[in-house]
XYZ file of C-alpha atoms in Angstrom:
454
model
C -14.020 -17.541 -82.089
C -12.599 -20.527 -83.467
C -8.803 -21.965 -83.287
C -7.938 -24.680 -86.165
C -5.695 -26.908 -85.838
C -2.042 -26.890 -87.459
C 0.650 -28.367 -88.492
C 3.193 -28.538 -85.551
C 6.393 -26.166 -86.656
C 9.673 -27.957 -85.840
C 11.514 -24.258 -85.258
C 11.232 -23.261 -81.167
C 12.461 -20.455 -79.925
C 11.712 -18.948 -76.621
C 9.055 -17.352 -76.123
C 7.712 -13.829 -74.464
C 5.690 -13.971 -71.412
C 1.983 -14.663 -72.076
C -1.854 -16.811 -72.078
C -0.858 -20.072 -70.693
C -3.906 -22.255 -71.006
C -5.200 -24.778 -69.091
C -4.946 -28.128 -68.729
C -8.152 -29.154 -69.637
C -8.229 -27.264 -73.441
C -8.061 -29.502 -76.234
C -4.343 -27.380 -77.569
C -1.082 -28.179 -75.686
C -0.185 -26.306 -72.663
C 3.136 -25.269 -74.089
C 3.101 -21.607 -75.930
C 4.622 -23.118 -78.652
C 2.381 -25.773 -79.314
C -0.647 -22.629 -79.005
C 1.637 -20.974 -82.209
C 2.371 -23.611 -84.284
C -1.574 -24.557 -84.280
C -2.775 -21.286 -85.133
C -3.209 -20.722 -89.037
C -4.593 -17.565 -90.876
C -8.249 -16.659 -90.952
C -10.172 -13.579 -91.966
C -11.979 -11.889 -89.694
C -15.371 -10.782 -90.243
C -17.936 -8.757 -88.414
C -20.692 -10.454 -86.578
C -18.202 -13.509 -85.531
C -20.449 -15.366 -82.647
C -18.420 -17.749 -79.800
C -19.319 -19.016 -76.622
C -18.114 -15.621 -74.682
C -19.970 -13.752 -77.101
C -20.086 -11.818 -80.254
C -16.541 -9.254 -80.984
C -16.454 -7.649 -83.740
C -12.806 -6.427 -84.653
C -10.908 -5.371 -87.982
C -8.385 -7.104 -90.460
C -5.284 -6.609 -88.692
C -2.079 -5.889 -90.856
C 0.242 -8.612 -89.526
C 4.099 -9.045 -90.720
C 2.429 -12.873 -91.485
C -0.587 -15.110 -90.810
C 0.634 -16.480 -87.140
C 1.064 -12.826 -85.978
C -2.290 -11.575 -87.376
C -4.208 -14.797 -86.160
C -1.965 -13.957 -82.487
C -2.882 -10.376 -82.480
C -6.677 -11.046 -83.749
C -6.659 -13.169 -80.565
C -5.152 -10.871 -78.041
C -7.156 -8.144 -79.123
C -10.692 -9.891 -78.548
C -10.242 -11.839 -75.040
C -11.544 -10.361 -71.566
C -10.597 -11.342 -68.154
C -13.016 -14.436 -68.802
C -11.289 -15.549 -71.656
C -8.435 -16.830 -69.217
C -10.755 -18.963 -67.002
C -12.507 -21.947 -67.759
C -16.058 -23.006 -67.054
C -15.549 -25.511 -63.135
C -16.375 -28.681 -63.505
C -17.654 -30.753 -60.481
C -19.373 -33.735 -59.567
C -20.337 -34.370 -63.173
C -21.359 -31.038 -64.296
C -20.584 -27.335 -64.969
C -21.222 -25.221 -61.754
C -20.584 -21.753 -63.613
C -17.940 -19.707 -64.979
C -17.287 -17.390 -62.008
C -13.524 -16.389 -62.190
C -11.693 -17.053 -58.980
C -9.412 -14.286 -58.808
C -8.223 -11.969 -55.556
C -9.598 -8.319 -57.678
C -11.757 -7.933 -61.141
C -9.479 -6.587 -63.640
C -8.789 -7.038 -67.328
C -5.448 -9.149 -67.313
C -2.170 -7.819 -68.860
C 0.843 -9.982 -70.261
C 2.314 -8.433 -67.850
C 1.104 -9.858 -64.592
C 2.265 -13.193 -65.879
C 5.757 -15.582 -66.782
C 5.599 -18.487 -68.721
C 6.907 -20.487 -65.200
C 4.701 -19.308 -62.998
C 1.257 -18.236 -64.732
C -0.956 -20.935 -63.247
C -1.197 -21.178 -59.661
C -1.443 -24.875 -58.060
C -4.190 -25.356 -55.661
C -5.442 -29.007 -54.764
C -8.530 -29.825 -55.532
C -10.709 -29.633 -58.489
C -9.977 -25.946 -58.982
C -6.694 -26.724 -59.537
C -6.824 -25.057 -63.061
C -7.713 -21.619 -62.113
C -5.437 -19.195 -62.400
C -4.417 -16.805 -59.384
C -2.070 -14.133 -58.660
C 1.737 -14.692 -59.999
C 4.289 -15.251 -56.912
C 5.148 -10.942 -57.716
C 1.951 -9.823 -57.497
C 1.361 -12.243 -54.490
C 3.779 -10.701 -52.933
C 2.766 -7.179 -53.411
C -0.565 -7.804 -52.025
C 0.816 -9.673 -48.770
C 3.574 -6.555 -49.087
C 0.590 -4.387 -48.511
C -0.899 -6.240 -46.346
C 2.740 -6.147 -44.032
C 2.885 -2.353 -44.223
C -0.721 -1.918 -42.893
C -0.115 -4.557 -39.843
C 3.379 -2.775 -39.144
C 1.583 0.741 -38.879
C -0.759 -0.378 -36.999
C 1.804 -1.811 -34.528
C 3.237 0.915 -34.535
C 0.372 2.751 -33.666
C -0.045 0.739 -30.746
C 3.450 0.595 -29.384
C 3.088 4.800 -29.354
C 0.122 4.599 -27.977
C 1.268 2.171 -25.290
C 4.329 4.778 -24.709
C 2.324 7.716 -24.465
C -0.306 6.199 -21.781
C 3.021 5.092 -20.188
C 4.532 8.918 -19.812
C 0.684 9.901 -18.530
C 0.722 6.995 -15.682
C 4.529 7.872 -14.355
C 3.362 11.461 -14.864
C -0.039 10.911 -12.695
C 2.083 8.529 -10.500
C 4.896 11.276 -9.555
C 2.346 14.047 -8.888
C 0.776 12.102 -6.683
C 3.661 11.058 -4.670
C 4.535 15.038 -4.636
C 1.061 15.876 -3.375
C 1.454 12.840 -0.719
C 4.817 14.050 0.200
C 3.186 17.934 0.825
C 0.701 16.564 2.652
C 2.573 14.700 4.467
C 4.803 17.839 4.988
C 1.751 20.320 6.057
C 0.874 17.385 8.199
C 3.938 17.761 9.951
C 4.018 21.232 10.309
C 0.768 21.010 11.457
C 1.520 18.470 14.197
C 4.816 20.566 15.211
C 2.602 24.412 15.728
C -0.339 22.090 17.669
C 2.444 21.067 20.114
C 4.579 24.328 20.062
C 0.943 26.078 20.833
C -0.238 23.433 23.348
C 2.964 23.647 25.054
C 3.506 24.743 28.486
C 6.544 27.013 29.724
C 7.972 25.277 32.444
C 10.495 26.823 35.103
C 12.946 25.379 32.909
C 12.016 27.444 29.807
C 11.853 30.720 32.082
C 15.739 30.076 33.422
C 16.986 29.411 29.312
C 14.754 32.786 28.443
C 16.696 34.431 31.237
C 19.693 32.724 30.423
C 19.755 34.017 26.490
C 19.509 37.907 27.712
C 22.766 36.911 30.334
C 25.333 39.336 29.112
C 28.000 38.952 32.010
C 29.354 35.449 33.744
C 28.111 36.145 36.913
C 24.615 35.978 35.586
C 25.544 32.884 33.021
C 26.434 31.415 36.946
C 23.423 32.148 38.228
C 21.279 30.859 35.707
C 23.413 27.617 35.140
C 22.744 26.910 38.811
C 19.365 27.595 38.569
C 19.246 24.809 36.289
C 21.112 22.513 38.283
C 18.805 22.955 41.210
C 15.684 22.153 38.374
C 17.950 19.061 36.862
C 17.995 18.028 40.746
C 14.000 18.531 41.556
C 13.358 16.469 38.293
C 15.621 13.976 39.209
C 13.628 13.360 42.149
C 10.248 13.818 40.383
C 11.440 11.008 37.841
C 12.675 8.314 40.658
C 9.263 9.438 42.663
C 7.213 8.616 38.980
C 9.482 5.414 38.258
C 8.488 4.289 41.870
C 4.922 4.609 41.482
C 4.759 3.533 37.863
C 6.374 0.451 39.382
C 3.976 0.263 42.585
C 1.300 0.214 40.396
C 2.294 -2.346 38.177
C 2.933 -4.392 41.441
C -0.934 -3.769 42.653
C -2.054 -4.450 39.002
C -0.366 -7.784 38.736
C -1.844 -8.782 42.201
C -5.285 -7.722 41.753
C -4.911 -9.538 38.097
C -3.988 -12.596 39.864
C -6.816 -12.443 42.563
C -9.097 -11.172 40.061
C -8.140 -14.874 38.369
C -9.265 -16.745 41.332
C -12.377 -14.885 41.680
C -13.775 -15.931 38.456
C -12.703 -19.140 38.881
C -14.306 -19.204 42.463
C -17.364 -17.359 40.795
C -17.941 -20.355 37.997
C -17.805 -23.106 40.765
C -20.118 -21.884 42.707
C -22.611 -20.705 39.763
C -22.188 -24.430 38.776
C -22.634 -25.840 42.598
C -26.254 -23.424 42.646
C -27.093 -25.238 39.294
C -26.638 -28.655 41.232
C -28.525 -27.289 43.805
C -31.202 -26.290 42.064
C -31.340 -29.255 39.888
C -31.265 -31.380 42.922
C -34.434 -29.336 44.948
C -36.171 -29.661 41.765
C -35.832 -33.574 41.379
C -36.723 -34.319 45.143
C -39.273 -31.980 45.345
C -40.661 -34.069 42.429
C -39.773 -37.490 44.559
C -41.147 -35.963 47.767
C -44.733 -35.079 45.859
C -44.832 -38.846 44.684
C -44.271 -40.361 47.589
C -46.972 -38.473 49.615
C -49.424 -38.766 46.944
C -48.441 -42.811 47.277
C -48.474 -42.059 50.899
C -52.241 -40.689 50.975
C -53.451 -43.066 48.701
C -52.291 -45.968 50.775
C -53.398 -44.355 53.788
C -56.543 -44.050 52.230
C -57.562 -47.752 51.531
C -60.258 -50.131 53.979
C -58.031 -53.091 54.729
C -58.626 -55.943 57.247
C -56.005 -56.101 59.541
C -56.660 -59.158 59.367
C -55.720 -59.968 55.685
C -52.758 -61.043 54.451
C -51.966 -57.669 52.165
C -52.359 -55.500 55.818
C -48.888 -55.680 57.079
C -47.337 -55.400 53.436
C -49.150 -52.036 53.248
C -47.962 -50.391 56.562
C -44.513 -51.548 55.741
C -45.050 -49.718 52.673
C -46.522 -46.858 54.543
C -43.817 -46.935 56.521
C -40.918 -46.607 54.581
C -42.556 -43.866 52.625
C -43.014 -41.554 55.644
C -39.264 -42.369 56.012
C -38.802 -41.324 52.301
C -40.298 -38.323 53.040
C -39.140 -36.893 55.707
C -35.644 -37.494 54.098
C -36.648 -36.002 51.040
C -37.773 -33.324 52.773
C -34.639 -32.516 54.922
C -32.354 -33.057 51.787
C -34.551 -30.395 50.417
C -33.898 -28.026 52.929
C -30.292 -28.765 52.995
C -30.075 -28.015 49.487
C -32.183 -25.006 49.809
C -29.613 -23.717 53.117
C -26.533 -24.724 50.961
C -27.988 -22.983 48.024
C -28.425 -19.636 50.005
C -24.773 -20.270 51.252
C -23.145 -19.898 47.585
C -25.669 -17.392 46.259
C -24.582 -15.305 49.294
C -20.852 -16.311 48.967
C -21.549 -15.751 44.419
C -22.542 -12.120 45.427
C -19.339 -11.413 47.311
C -17.205 -13.037 44.695
C -18.959 -10.765 42.283
C -18.214 -8.009 44.642
C -14.428 -8.630 44.424
C -14.501 -8.774 41.406
C -15.701 -5.493 40.169
C -13.568 -4.362 43.431
C -10.072 -6.403 41.773
C -11.121 -5.075 38.315
C -12.075 -1.318 39.630
C -8.132 -2.022 40.993
C -6.738 -2.926 37.660
C -8.629 0.082 36.143
C -6.578 2.468 38.601
C -3.639 0.565 38.035
C -3.322 0.994 34.638
C -4.915 4.971 35.182
C -1.884 5.433 37.398
C 0.568 3.764 34.885
C -0.828 6.001 31.961
C -0.715 9.135 33.666
C 2.526 8.716 35.544
C 4.312 7.179 32.043
C 2.719 10.541 30.232
C 4.084 12.414 33.133
C 7.627 10.649 33.132
C 8.095 10.932 29.639
C 7.813 15.074 29.968
C 9.962 15.061 32.975
C 12.609 12.402 30.975
C 12.248 15.345 27.738
C 12.557 18.925 30.416
C 15.275 16.655 32.028
C 16.971 16.231 28.548
C 16.757 19.775 27.673
C 18.213 20.882 31.502
C 20.931 18.775 30.769
C 21.537 20.175 26.796
C 20.896 23.478 28.324
C 23.878 22.845 31.214
C 26.065 21.740 28.823
C 25.119 24.432 26.553
C 25.557 27.643 29.130
C 29.073 26.266 30.722
C 30.214 26.503 27.354
C 28.809 29.897 27.048
C 29.894 30.768 30.290
C 33.665 29.787 29.826
C 33.666 31.673 26.523
C 32.661 34.693 28.837
C 35.135 34.214 31.222
C 37.869 33.973 28.367
C 36.517 37.228 27.194
C 36.726 38.850 30.502
C 39.867 38.292 31.760
C 41.239 39.419 28.474
C 39.170 42.483 28.895
C 40.196 42.776 32.348
C 44.073 42.337 31.733
C 43.795 45.000 29.185
C 41.986 47.676 31.425
C 44.048 46.705 33.947
C 47.658 47.390 32.002
C 45.619 50.436 30.690
C 45.246 51.499 34.140
C 48.599 51.109 35.314
C 49.502 52.654 32.045
C 47.564 56.295 33.486
C 48.977 56.006 36.571
C 52.600 55.841 35.430
C 52.145 58.837 33.191
C 49.875 60.657 36.062
C 53.443 60.156 37.625
C 55.888 61.222 35.119
C 53.729 64.353 33.697
C 54.097 67.581 35.504
C 51.529 69.409 33.104
C 48.488 70.303 35.442
C 46.071 70.749 32.518
C 47.338 66.602 31.136
C 47.572 65.339 34.010
C 43.661 66.443 35.241
C 43.107 64.823 31.626
C 44.840 61.536 32.797
C 42.875 61.717 36.171
C 39.366 61.889 33.833
C 40.878 58.762 31.769
C 41.968 56.883 34.804
C 38.550 57.448 36.839
C 36.535 56.531 33.827
C 38.386 53.184 33.472
C 38.593 52.292 36.842
C 34.566 52.466 37.224
C 34.490 49.947 34.004
C 37.120 47.584 35.704
C 35.166 48.051 39.104
C 32.206 47.154 37.158
C 33.624 44.435 35.223
C 35.229 42.963 38.341
C 31.481 42.754 40.061
C 30.102 40.939 37.749
C 32.446 38.371 36.711
C 33.176 34.933 38.057
C 36.899 35.223 37.613
C 39.064 35.099 40.832
C 42.143 36.625 41.211
C 40.410 40.466 40.094
C 39.790 43.166 42.606
C 38.664 46.614 42.636
C 40.617 49.642 42.333
C 40.329 52.878 43.671
C 38.754 56.137 41.001
C 41.624 58.475 42.234
C 45.685 58.995 41.420
C 47.717 60.598 43.291
């Protein structure tokens, strides 16, 4: 479609939002100028333009300007708001530069923000308005927030699962430790051998009288005395074993030093013997060679050769003596080394025996200390029980003695033979119980009474 140029109207009113042309158009960028340029033309079917053929019906408008604007809007497409891209001196196409491909409505734009300002040669393209861009960004932000919330929920769930697993592991560990501790205690109890102290304590648990308690406590005191003697002997044995071990360790160190020194001496003797044997062989070979020489006794060199032969014989003799001495010294060192090795074994065995004695007596001492502690606790416990038992027996004996005195008094004042016989029976029964308690108590000041009144 073509738009003709018309004279610009002088009257200007604020325009409603509409399409703003690019700065590259021949028309003005001002909507006022665009409307002023419009002129009423008669539309025909089959009109063609650069954007294609558009067929419309005549629009009934109040005036020619409104009719022209309506005709233009109704025949526009989404591509009509774009201009061709121009770059490098040529057009490169008419591809729309927008976020979505949809037909554009005037409601998508405002007059003050129709154009998206982009640096460079594509700054003339039309993009989303600020409101449309914010709406698109809002959707993206909502999605990102949702993703973050889901991630946080997932992390919280994982933390809960990790925490639950941690407490489960702790509980399982506690149960396992408890089972182990219970098993150890049961094993110790099952492996524990009953001692004389245990037997005495078991008897004390069944004691009913102060005399029985006193007898058991006396036995505990005797056992404590015996344990004290055993503990002293164990401590003495440990002390002696430690002293023996310390002395043996010192002797072992000295022996090891002597062994090292003796081995060095043997090595030196061996080296010297090897060296002297080599020298001896060389001297003997030279001597044999000189002795085999046939020389004129009157020659000048004869005397020199004879002196050399004499010197070689002396050297050979000395070398043999040195070898013999070295071999003897080596034999003595080897014998000494053998003795030192034997001593080392003895000291090592002594140290090992001392360690075993210390270990065994330490374990025995620990057992004895435990038994003595048990005896001490038992003595204290049953002494308290004895005191309570004696107080109880004292009260009962005093009560029974008062009752016996009351029976005797009633018997003396009673004249009825039948009642006197009943009092006699009560007295005899009470007296027998009283005398039995007197015989089984540790209390002093109580003596047996007769079983008959009168």
